[in-house]
Structure formats: C-alpha cells, structure tokens
PDB file of C-alpha atoms in Angstrom:
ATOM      1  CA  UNK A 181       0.000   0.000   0.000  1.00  0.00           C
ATOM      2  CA  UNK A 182       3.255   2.252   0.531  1.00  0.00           C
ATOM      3  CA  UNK A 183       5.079   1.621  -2.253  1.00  0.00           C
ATOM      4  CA  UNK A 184       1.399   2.728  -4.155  1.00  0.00           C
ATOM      5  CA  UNK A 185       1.221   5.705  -2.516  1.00  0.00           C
ATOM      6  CA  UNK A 186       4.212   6.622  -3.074  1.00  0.00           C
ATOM      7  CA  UNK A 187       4.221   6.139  -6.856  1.00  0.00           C
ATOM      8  CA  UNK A 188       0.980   8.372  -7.417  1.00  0.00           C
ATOM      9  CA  UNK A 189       2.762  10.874  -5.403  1.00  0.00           C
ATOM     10  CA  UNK A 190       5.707  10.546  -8.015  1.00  0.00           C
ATOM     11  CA  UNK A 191       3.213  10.820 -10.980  1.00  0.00           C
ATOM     12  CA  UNK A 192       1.325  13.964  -9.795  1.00  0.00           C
ATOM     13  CA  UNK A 193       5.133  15.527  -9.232  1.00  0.00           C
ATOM     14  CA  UNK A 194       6.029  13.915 -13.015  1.00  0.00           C
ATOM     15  CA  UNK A 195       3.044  15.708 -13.878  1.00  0.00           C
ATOM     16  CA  UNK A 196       3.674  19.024 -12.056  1.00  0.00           C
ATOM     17  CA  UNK A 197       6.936  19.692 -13.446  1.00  0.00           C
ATOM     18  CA  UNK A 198       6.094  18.601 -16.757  1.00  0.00           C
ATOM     19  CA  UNK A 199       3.246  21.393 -16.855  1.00  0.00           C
ATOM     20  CA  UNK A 200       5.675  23.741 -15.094  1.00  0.00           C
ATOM     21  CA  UNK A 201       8.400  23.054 -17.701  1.00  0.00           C
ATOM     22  CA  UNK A 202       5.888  24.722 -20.528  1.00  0.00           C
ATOM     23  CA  UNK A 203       5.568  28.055 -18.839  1.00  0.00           C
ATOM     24  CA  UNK A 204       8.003  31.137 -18.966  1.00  0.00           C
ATOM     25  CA  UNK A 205      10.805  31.142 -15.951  1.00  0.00           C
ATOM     26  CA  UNK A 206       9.220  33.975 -14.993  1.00  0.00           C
ATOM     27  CA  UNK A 207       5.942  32.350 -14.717  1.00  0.00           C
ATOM     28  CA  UNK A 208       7.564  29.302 -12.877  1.00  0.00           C
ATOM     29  CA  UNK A 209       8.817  31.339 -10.608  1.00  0.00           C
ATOM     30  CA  UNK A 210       5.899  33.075  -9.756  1.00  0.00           C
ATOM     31  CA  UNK A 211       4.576  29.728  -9.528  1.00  0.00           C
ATOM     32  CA  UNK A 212       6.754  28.555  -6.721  1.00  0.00           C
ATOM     33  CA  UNK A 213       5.794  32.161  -4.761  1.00  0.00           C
ATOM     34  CA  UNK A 214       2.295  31.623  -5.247  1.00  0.00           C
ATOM     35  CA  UNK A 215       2.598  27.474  -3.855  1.00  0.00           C
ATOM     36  CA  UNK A 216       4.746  28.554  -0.807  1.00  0.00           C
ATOM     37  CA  UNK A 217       2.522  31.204   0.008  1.00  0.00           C
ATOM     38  CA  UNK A 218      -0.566  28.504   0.065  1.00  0.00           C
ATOM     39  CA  UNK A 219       1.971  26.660   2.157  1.00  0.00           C
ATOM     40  CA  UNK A 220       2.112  29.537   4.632  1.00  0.00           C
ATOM     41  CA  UNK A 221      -1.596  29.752   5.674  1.00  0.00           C
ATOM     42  CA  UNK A 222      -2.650  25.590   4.978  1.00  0.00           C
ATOM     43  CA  UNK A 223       0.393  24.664   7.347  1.00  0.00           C
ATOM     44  CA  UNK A 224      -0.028  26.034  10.512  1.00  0.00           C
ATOM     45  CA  UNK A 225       2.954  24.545  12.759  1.00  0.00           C
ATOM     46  CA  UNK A 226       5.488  25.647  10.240  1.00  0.00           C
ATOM     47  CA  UNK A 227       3.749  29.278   9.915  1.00  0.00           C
ATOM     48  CA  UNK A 228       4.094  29.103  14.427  1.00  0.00           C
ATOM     49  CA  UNK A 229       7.228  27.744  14.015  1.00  0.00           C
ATOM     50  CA  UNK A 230       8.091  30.741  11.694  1.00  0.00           C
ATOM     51  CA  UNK A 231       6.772  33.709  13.392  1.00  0.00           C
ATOM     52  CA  UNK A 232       7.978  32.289  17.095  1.00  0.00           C
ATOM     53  CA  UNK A 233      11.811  32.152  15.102  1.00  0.00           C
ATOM     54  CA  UNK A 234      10.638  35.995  13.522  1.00  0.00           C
ATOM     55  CA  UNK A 235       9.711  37.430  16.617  1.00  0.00           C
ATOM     56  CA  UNK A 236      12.522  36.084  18.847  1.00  0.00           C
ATOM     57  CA  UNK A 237      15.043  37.146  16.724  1.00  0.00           C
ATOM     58  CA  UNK A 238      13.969  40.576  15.955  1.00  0.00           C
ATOM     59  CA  UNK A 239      11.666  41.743  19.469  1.00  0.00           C
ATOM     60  CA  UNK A 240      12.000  45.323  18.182  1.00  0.00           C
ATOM     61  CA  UNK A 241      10.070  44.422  15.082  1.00  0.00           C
ATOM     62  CA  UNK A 242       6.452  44.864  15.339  1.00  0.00           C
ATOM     63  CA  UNK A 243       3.923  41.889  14.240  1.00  0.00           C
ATOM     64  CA  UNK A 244       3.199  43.675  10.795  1.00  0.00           C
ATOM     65  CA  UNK A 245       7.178  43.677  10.114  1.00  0.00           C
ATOM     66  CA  UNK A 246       7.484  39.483  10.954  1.00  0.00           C
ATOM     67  CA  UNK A 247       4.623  38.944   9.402  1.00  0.00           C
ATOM     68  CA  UNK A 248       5.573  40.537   6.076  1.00  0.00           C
ATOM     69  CA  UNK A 249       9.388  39.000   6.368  1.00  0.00           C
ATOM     70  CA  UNK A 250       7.633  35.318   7.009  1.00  0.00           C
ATOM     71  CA  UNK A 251       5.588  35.373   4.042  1.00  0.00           C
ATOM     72  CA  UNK A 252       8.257  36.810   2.066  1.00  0.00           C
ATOM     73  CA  UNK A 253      10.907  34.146   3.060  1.00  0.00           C
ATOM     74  CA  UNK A 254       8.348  31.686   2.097  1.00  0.00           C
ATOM     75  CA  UNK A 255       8.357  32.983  -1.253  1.00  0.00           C
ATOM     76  CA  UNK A 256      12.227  33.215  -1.342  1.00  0.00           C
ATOM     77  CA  UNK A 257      12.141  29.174  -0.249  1.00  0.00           C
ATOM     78  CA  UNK A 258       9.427  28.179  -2.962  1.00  0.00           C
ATOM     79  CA  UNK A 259      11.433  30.067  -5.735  1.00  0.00           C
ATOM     80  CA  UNK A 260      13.918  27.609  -4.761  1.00  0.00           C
ATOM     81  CA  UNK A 261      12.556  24.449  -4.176  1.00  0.00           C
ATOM     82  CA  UNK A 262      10.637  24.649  -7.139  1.00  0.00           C
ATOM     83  CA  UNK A 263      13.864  26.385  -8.700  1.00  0.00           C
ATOM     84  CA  UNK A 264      15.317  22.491  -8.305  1.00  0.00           C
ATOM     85  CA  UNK A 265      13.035  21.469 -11.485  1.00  0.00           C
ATOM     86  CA  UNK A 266      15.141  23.271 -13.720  1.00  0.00           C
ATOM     87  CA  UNK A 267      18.026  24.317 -12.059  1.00  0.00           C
ATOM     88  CA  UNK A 268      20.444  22.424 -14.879  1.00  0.00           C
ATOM     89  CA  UNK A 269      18.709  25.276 -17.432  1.00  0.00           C
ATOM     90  CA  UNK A 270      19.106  28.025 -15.155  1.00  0.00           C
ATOM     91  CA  UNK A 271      22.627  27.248 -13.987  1.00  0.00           C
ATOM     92  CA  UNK A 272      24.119  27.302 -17.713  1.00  0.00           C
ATOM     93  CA  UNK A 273      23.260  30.534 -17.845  1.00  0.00           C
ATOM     94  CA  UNK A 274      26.055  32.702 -16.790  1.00  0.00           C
ATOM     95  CA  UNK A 275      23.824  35.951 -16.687  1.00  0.00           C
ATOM     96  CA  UNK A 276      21.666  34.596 -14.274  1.00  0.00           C
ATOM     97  CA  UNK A 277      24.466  34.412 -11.784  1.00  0.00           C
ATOM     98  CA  UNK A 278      26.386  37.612 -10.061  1.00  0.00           C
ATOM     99  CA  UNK A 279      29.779  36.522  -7.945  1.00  0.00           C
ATOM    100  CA  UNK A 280      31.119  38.141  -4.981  1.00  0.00           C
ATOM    101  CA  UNK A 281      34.648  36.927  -2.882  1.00  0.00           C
ATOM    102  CA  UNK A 282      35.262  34.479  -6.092  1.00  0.00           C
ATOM    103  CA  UNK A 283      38.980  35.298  -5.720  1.00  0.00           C
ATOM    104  CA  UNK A 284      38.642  33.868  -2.164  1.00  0.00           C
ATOM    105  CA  UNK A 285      38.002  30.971  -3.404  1.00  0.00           C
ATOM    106  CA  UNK A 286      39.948  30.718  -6.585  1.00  0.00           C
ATOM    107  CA  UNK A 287      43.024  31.358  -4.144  1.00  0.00           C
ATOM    108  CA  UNK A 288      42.523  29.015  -1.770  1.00  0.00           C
ATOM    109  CA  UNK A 289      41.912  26.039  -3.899  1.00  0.00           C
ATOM    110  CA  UNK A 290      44.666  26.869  -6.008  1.00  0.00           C
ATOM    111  CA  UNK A 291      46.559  25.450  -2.700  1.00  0.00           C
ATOM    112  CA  UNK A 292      44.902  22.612  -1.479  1.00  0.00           C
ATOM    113  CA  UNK A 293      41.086  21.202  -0.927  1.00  0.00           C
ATOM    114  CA  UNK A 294      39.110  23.339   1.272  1.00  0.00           C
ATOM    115  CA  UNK A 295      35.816  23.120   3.658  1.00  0.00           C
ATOM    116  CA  UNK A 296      32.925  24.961   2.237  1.00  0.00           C
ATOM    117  CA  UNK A 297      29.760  25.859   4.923  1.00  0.00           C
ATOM    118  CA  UNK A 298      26.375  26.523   2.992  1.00  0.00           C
ATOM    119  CA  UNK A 299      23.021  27.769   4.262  1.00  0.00           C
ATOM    120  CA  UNK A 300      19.824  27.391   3.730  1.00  0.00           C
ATOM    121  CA  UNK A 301      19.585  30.974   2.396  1.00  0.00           C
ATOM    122  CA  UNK A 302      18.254  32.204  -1.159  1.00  0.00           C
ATOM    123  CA  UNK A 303      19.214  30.163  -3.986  1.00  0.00           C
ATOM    124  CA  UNK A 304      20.745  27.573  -1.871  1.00  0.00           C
ATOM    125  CA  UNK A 305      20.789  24.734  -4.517  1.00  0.00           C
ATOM    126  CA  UNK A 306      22.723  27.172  -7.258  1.00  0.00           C
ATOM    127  CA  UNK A 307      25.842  26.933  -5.051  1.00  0.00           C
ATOM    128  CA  UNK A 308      25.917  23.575  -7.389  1.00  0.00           C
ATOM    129  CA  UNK A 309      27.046  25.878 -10.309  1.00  0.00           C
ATOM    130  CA  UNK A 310      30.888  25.958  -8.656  1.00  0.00           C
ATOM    131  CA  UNK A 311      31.340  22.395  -8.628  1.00  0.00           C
ATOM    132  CA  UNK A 312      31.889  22.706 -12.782  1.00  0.00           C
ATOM    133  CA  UNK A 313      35.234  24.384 -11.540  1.00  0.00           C
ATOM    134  CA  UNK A 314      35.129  23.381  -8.201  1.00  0.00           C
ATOM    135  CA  UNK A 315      33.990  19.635  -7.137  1.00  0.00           C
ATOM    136  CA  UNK A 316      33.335  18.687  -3.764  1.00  0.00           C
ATOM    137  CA  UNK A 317      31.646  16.342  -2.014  1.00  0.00           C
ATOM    138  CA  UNK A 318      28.308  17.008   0.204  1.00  0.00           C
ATOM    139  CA  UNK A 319      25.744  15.563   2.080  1.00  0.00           C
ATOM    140  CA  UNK A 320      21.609  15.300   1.479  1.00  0.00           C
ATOM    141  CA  UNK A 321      19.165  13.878   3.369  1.00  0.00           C
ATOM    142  CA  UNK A 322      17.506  11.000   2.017  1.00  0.00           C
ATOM    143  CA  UNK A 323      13.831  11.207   0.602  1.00  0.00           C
ATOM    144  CA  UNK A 324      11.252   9.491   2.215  1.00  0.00           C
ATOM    145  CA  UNK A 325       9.706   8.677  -1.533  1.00  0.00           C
ATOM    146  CA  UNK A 326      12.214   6.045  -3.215  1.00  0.00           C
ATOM    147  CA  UNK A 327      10.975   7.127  -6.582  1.00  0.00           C
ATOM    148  CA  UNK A 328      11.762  10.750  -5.533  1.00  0.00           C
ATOM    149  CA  UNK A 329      14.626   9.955  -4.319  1.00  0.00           C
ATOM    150  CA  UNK A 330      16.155   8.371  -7.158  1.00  0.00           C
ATOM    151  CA  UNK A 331      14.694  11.317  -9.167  1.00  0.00           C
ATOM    152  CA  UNK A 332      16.427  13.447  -7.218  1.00  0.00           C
ATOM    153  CA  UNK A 333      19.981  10.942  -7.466  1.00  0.00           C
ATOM    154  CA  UNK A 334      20.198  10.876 -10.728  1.00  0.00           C
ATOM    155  CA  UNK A 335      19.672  14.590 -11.668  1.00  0.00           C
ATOM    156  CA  UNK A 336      22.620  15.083  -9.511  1.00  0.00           C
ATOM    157  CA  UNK A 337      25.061  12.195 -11.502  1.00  0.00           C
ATOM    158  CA  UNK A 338      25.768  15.281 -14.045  1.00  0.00           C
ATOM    159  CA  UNK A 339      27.201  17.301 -12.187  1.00  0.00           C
ATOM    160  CA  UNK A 340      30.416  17.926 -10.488  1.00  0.00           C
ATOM    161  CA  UNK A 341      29.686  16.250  -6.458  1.00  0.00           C
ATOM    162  CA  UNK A 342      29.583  13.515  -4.455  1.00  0.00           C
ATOM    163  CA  UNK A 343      26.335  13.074  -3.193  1.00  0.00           C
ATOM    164  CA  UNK A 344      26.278  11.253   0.341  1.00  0.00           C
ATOM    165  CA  UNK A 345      23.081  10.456   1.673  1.00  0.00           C
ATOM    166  CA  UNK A 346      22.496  11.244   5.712  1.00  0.00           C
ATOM    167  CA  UNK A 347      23.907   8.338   7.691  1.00  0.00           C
ATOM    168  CA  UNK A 348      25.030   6.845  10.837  1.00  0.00           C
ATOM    169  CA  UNK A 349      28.129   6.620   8.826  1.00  0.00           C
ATOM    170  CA  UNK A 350      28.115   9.923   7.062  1.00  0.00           C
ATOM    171  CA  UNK A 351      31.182  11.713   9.487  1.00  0.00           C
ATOM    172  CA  UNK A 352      33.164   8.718   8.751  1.00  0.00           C
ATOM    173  CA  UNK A 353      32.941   8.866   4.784  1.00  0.00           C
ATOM    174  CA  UNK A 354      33.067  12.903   5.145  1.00  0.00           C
ATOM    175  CA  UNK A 355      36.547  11.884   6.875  1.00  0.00           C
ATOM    176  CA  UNK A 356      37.822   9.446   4.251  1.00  0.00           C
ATOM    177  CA  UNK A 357      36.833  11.766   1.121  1.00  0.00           C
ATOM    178  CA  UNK A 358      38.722  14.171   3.315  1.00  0.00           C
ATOM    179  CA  UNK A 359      41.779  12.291   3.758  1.00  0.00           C
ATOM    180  CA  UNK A 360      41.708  11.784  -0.343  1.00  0.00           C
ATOM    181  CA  UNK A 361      41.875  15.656  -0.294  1.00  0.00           C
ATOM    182  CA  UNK A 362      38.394  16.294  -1.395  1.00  0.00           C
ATOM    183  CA  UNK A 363      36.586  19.708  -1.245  1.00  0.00           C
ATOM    184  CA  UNK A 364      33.923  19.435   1.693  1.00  0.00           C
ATOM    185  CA  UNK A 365      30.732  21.163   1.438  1.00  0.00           C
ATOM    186  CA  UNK A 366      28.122  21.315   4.217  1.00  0.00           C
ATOM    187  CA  UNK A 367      25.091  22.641   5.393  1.00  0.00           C
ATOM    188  CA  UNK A 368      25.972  24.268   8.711  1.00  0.00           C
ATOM    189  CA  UNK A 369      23.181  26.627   9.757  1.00  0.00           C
ATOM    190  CA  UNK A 370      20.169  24.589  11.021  1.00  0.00           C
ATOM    191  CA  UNK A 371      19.518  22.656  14.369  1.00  0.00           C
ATOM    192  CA  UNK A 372      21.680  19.161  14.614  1.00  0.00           C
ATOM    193  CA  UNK A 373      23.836  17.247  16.994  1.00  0.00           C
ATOM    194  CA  UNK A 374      26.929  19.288  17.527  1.00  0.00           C
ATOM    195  CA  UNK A 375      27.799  22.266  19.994  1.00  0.00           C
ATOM    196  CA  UNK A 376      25.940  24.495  22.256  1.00  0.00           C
ATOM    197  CA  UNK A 377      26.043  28.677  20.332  1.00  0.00           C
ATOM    198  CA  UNK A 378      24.611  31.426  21.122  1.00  0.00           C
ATOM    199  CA  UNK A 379      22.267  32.602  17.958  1.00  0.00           C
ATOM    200  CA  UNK A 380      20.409  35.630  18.229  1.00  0.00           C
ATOM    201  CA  UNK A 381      20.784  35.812  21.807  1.00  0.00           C
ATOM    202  CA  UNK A 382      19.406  32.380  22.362  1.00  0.00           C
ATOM    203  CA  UNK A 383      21.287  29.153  22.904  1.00  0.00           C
ATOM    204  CA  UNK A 384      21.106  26.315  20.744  1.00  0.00           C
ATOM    205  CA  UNK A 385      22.788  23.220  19.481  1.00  0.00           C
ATOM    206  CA  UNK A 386      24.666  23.636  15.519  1.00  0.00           C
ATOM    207  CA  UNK A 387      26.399  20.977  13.599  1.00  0.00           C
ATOM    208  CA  UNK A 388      30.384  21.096  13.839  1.00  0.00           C
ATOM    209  CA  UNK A 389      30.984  19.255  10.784  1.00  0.00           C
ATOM    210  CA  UNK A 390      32.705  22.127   8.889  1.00  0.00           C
ATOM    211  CA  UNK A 391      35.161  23.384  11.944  1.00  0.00           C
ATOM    212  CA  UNK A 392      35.904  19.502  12.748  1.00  0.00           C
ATOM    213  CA  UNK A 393      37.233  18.868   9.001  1.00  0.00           C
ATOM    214  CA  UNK A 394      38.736  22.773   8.569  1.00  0.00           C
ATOM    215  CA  UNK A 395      40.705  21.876  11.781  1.00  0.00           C
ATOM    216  CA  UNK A 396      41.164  18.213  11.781  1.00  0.00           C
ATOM    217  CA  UNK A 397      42.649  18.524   8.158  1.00  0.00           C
ATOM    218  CA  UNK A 398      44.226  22.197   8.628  1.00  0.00           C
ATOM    219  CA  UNK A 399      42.108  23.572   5.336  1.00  0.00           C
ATOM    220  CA  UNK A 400      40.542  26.897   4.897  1.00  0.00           C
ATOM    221  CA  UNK A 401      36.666  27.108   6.263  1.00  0.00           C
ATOM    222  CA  UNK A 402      34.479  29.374   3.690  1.00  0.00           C
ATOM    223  CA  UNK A 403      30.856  30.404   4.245  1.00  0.00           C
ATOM    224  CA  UNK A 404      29.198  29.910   0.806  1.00  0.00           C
ATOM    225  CA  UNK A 405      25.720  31.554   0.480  1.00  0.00           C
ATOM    226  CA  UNK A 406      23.259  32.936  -1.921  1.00  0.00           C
ATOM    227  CA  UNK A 407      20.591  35.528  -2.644  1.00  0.00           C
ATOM    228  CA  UNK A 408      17.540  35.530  -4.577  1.00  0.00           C
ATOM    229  CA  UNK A 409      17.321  39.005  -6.403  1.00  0.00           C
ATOM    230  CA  UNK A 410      13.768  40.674  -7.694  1.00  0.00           C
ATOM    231  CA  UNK A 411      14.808  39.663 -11.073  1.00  0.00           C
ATOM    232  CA  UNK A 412      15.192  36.120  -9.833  1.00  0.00           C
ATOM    233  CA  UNK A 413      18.874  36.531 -10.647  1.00  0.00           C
ATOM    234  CA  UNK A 414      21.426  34.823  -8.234  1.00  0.00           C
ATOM    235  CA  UNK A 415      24.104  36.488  -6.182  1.00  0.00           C
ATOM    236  CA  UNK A 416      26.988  34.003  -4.726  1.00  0.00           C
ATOM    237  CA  UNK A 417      28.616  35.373  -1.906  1.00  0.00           C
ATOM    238  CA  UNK A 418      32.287  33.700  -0.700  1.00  0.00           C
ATOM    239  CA  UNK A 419      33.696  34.892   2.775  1.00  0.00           C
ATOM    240  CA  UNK A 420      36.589  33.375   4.653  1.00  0.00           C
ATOM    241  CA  UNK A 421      36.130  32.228   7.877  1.00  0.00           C
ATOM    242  CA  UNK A 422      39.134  32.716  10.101  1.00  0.00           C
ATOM    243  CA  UNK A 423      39.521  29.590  12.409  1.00  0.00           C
ATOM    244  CA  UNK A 424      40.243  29.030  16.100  1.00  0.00           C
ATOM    245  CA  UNK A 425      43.560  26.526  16.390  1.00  0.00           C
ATOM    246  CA  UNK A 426      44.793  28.062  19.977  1.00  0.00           C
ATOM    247  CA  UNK A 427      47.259  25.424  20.987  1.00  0.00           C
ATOM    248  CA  UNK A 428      46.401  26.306  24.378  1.00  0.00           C
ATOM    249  CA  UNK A 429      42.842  25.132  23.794  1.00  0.00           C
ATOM    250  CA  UNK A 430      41.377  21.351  23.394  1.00  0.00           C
ATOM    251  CA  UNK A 431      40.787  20.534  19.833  1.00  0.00           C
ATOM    252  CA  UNK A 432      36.769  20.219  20.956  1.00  0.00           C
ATOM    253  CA  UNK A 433      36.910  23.686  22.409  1.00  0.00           C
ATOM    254  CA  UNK A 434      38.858  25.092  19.021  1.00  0.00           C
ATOM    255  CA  UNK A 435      35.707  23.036  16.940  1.00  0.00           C
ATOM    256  CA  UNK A 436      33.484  25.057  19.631  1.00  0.00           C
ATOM    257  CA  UNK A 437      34.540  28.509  19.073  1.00  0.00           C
ATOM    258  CA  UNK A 438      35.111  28.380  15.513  1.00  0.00           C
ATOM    259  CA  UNK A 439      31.349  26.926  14.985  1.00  0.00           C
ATOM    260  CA  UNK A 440      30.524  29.742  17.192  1.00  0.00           C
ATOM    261  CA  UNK A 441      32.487  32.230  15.105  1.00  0.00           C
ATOM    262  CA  UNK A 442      30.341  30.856  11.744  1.00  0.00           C
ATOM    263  CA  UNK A 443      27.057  31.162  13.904  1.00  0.00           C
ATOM    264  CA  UNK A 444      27.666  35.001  14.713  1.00  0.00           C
ATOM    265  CA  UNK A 445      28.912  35.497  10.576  1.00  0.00           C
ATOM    266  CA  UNK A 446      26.107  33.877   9.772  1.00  0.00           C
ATOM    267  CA  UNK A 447      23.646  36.010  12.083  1.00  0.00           C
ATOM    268  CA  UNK A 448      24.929  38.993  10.732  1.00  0.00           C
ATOM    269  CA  UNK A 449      24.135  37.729   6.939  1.00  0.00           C
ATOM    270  CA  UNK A 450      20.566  37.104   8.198  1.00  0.00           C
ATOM    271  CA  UNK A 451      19.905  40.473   9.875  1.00  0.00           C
ATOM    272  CA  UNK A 452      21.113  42.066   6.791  1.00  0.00           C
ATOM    273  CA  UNK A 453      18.909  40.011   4.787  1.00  0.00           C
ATOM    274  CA  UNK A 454      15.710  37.826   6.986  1.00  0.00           C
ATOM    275  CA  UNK A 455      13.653  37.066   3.894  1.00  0.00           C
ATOM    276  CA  UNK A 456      15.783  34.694   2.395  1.00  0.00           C
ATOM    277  CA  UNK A 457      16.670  32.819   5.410  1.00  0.00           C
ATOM    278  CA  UNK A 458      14.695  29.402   5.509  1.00  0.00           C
ATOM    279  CA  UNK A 459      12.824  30.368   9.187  1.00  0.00           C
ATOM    280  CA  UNK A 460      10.282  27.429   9.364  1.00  0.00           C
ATOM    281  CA  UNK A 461      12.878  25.333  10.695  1.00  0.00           C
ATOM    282  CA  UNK A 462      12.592  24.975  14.499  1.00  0.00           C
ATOM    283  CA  UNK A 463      15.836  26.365  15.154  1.00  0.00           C
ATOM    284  CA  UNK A 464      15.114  26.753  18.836  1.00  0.00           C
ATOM    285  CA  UNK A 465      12.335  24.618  19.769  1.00  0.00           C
ATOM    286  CA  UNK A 466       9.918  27.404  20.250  1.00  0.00           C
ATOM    287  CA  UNK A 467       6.896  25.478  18.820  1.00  0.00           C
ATOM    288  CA  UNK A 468       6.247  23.742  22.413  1.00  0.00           C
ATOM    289  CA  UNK A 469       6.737  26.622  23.830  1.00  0.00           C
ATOM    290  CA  UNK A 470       4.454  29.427  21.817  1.00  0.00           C
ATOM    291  CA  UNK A 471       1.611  26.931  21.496  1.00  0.00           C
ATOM    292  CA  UNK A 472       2.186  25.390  25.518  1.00  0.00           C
ATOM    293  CA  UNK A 473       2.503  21.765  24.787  1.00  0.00           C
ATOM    294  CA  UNK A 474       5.909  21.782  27.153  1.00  0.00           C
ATOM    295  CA  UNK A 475       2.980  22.617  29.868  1.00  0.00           C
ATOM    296  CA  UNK A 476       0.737  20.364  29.299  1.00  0.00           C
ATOM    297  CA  UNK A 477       2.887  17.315  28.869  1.00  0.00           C
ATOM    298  CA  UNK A 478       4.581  18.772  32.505  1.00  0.00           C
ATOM    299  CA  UNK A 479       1.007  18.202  34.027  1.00  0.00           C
ATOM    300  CA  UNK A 480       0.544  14.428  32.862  1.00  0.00           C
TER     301      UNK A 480
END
C-alpha cells in the first residue's frame, strides 16, 4: 500500500513539473511564490514555528514587520525548491548568476582542498554551479519517496559532487573523502547534533561538521551563500572564515569557538537580509513553547 502511494505521489510531481516546464521562468517562478505562500496559511505549525523564530530574533520588530518577512521568506524558499526542477537550465546561464569573494576561493583552492559551509539561504541549490570548476563532495538527506529519491539521485550524476546520503556513517565517509583531499561542502546553519552557540541571543545546538574537518585537516573554512534578487537573478557570496587553532585550547573547544564564530557570521548575513533565510525550521524549539505543549505534557 506504501510503495502505491508513493508512486501516485511521483506521478502527480512527473506531472507538475512537466506542466511547469511549458511556462516562462518567470511564470515558474511566480509559480513557486504563489505554492509557498498557500503553504504559509494551509500549514499552521510551520507558519508558528516561523513567526515564534521571527519574533525572537527581531523583538523590536512589530507583528506587521514578521509577518511581512515570514511570508516573504516563504516565497524566497518556494522560488527555490521549485527552482530544483530546472536548475540544470538556469545554472548554464552565466547571466543569471552575479559573484562576490570568487577570488577567495579561486586562491585558496589553487593550494589545497578546502571546507565549504552553505546555508539554507536564497538560492541555496545554485551553489551547485561551482562544482563545474570546483567539485566537492556534500551531504543530502535521504527522501522518504524512493521514486523521488532516485529522481532526485540521478539529476545530480551530471554534475560535479559527491552526493552522500544522511547516515550513521556519514562523518566517517566525510573523513575518508577528506583524507583523499576532497573539497567538503556542508550545510551548517540549522539545528543538529553538535555544539551548544549562542544565535540571536538564544542558545542552541549547531552541527560542527565544517570546523571539525577545517581543523582536523588544517584547510581553509568558507561560508558559501546565496541571494535571490527581484529579477530572480542569483548572487553568490564567498567569505573566509578565520579559524580558532589556539594550541592552548582542546581541539573540541577550538571546533566550539570556531562553529561559534560561523554562527555570529552567519547572524549577521541574516539580519542584513531575513527574507531569504529558511525560518520554518525549528531552530530553537519554540513550537512547544508558543503553542504550551511543554505545559501540558509537565502536568501528565
């Protein structure tokens, strides 16, 4: 009965895209706004989840303000989710793409494999375009939908990366592809087992995976993100993130302090732009909290 469901879900995505495909970008685009928008009012958790993130990172915002930056990060995250469906198209296209730090990058590889950390931010998947001069190797969580999955899988076998799906054995193929002086590239910004940061103000647990490998393997750590312009143009953005390797320190509390150093670099990319952060994420288990269900369970 599974497998069934899961293969009409395929066919009315087949479907989707292939009636996407005849419209103008434009128009496909404007698609994705208009879906993630539905999203926003049918899916009432995530929209909690959203405004609880809004409001606790920016209290001197009034409920107007988060409201308009939720709806209009849902639209940034629907441009690019849906962006996926034709992201080979878009990416050949050179005008669609502006570049900023590029000699950052260009410099340090010309030395040695680096450690790239990525965000869910903008045009997230478009950081793909780099791997054409650049390959590395990065990590995706697996698709509950086998037939989406291997959609997904083999869309990705054209282009430069090593796709690794999420594992209990992920760190320790991360570390071999390392040791074969690979170019790492991870996600780094949302909630996963790693270190305790502060994040606007707020504690809460991020994934070390970058600082481990930058320091582990002595390579340069850069924060990789991207923004979504009006004209659904792509900005790349490359900055260098200095690490923490105080002898004096353990090598946990060097991991520690240079995750915390991304966090803060990455906070400061947010503030200047909180629409095309992904925010539905429950970055610090607010949900429970706005909605009281850490209450009531307390009472059983």
């Amino acid at each position: 009965m599974k497998n069934l469901i899961y293969k009409i879900q395929y066919g009315i995505f087949r479907m989707f895209r292939g009636f996407l495909l005849m419209l103008p970008e434009k128009a496909r685009f404007s698609a994705g706004e208009k879906v993630a928008v539905l999203g926003y009012h049918l899916i009432k958790s995530r929209r909690i989840t959203t405004l609880a993130n809004l409001s606790h990172a920016f209290p001197e915002k009034s409920e107007k303000e988060i409201k308009k930056i939720a709806v209009n990060s849902y639209k940034t995250m629907g441009k690019a989710f849906l962006g996926t469906i034709w992201l080979e198209e878009y990416m050949k296209n050179d005008d669609n793409f502006h570049i900023h730090g590029m000699e950052i990058v260009e410099r340090h590889c010309s030395k040695g494999p680096v450690v790239f950390a990525t965000m869910h931010f903008g045009n997230m998947e478009s950081m793909l375009k780099f791997s054409e001069k650049f390959p590395f190797v990065t990590v995706a969580k697996k698709q509950r939908n086998p037939y989406l999955n291997r959609y997904i899988s083999e869309n990705r076998k054209h282009l430069n990366i090593t796709l690794l799906e999420k594992s209990k054995k992920t760190s320790r193929e991360l570390f071999e592809y390392a040791e074969e002086g690979k170019n790492i590239a991870l996600f780094s910004d949302h909630r996963d087992k790693g270190t305790t940061v502060d994040f606007f103000g707020m504690e809460t647990v991020s994934p070390t995976g970058a600082a481990t490998l930058a320091l582990r393997y002595n390579r340069p750590l850069i924060l990789g993100y991207c923004t979504f312009n009006r004209d659904n143009t792509t900005s790349v953005h490359f900055k260098k993130i200095d690490v923490v390797n105080d002898e004096k320190n353990s090598f946990k509390e060097n991991v520690h302090l240079t995750t915390q150093k991304l966090i803060y670099t990455m906070e400061d990319i947010i503030t200047c732009y909180p629409e095309q952060w992904m925010w539905l994420h429950d970055r610090w288990k607010l949900y429970k909290v706005v909605t009281g269900k850490n209450n009531k369970k307390k009472k059983r």
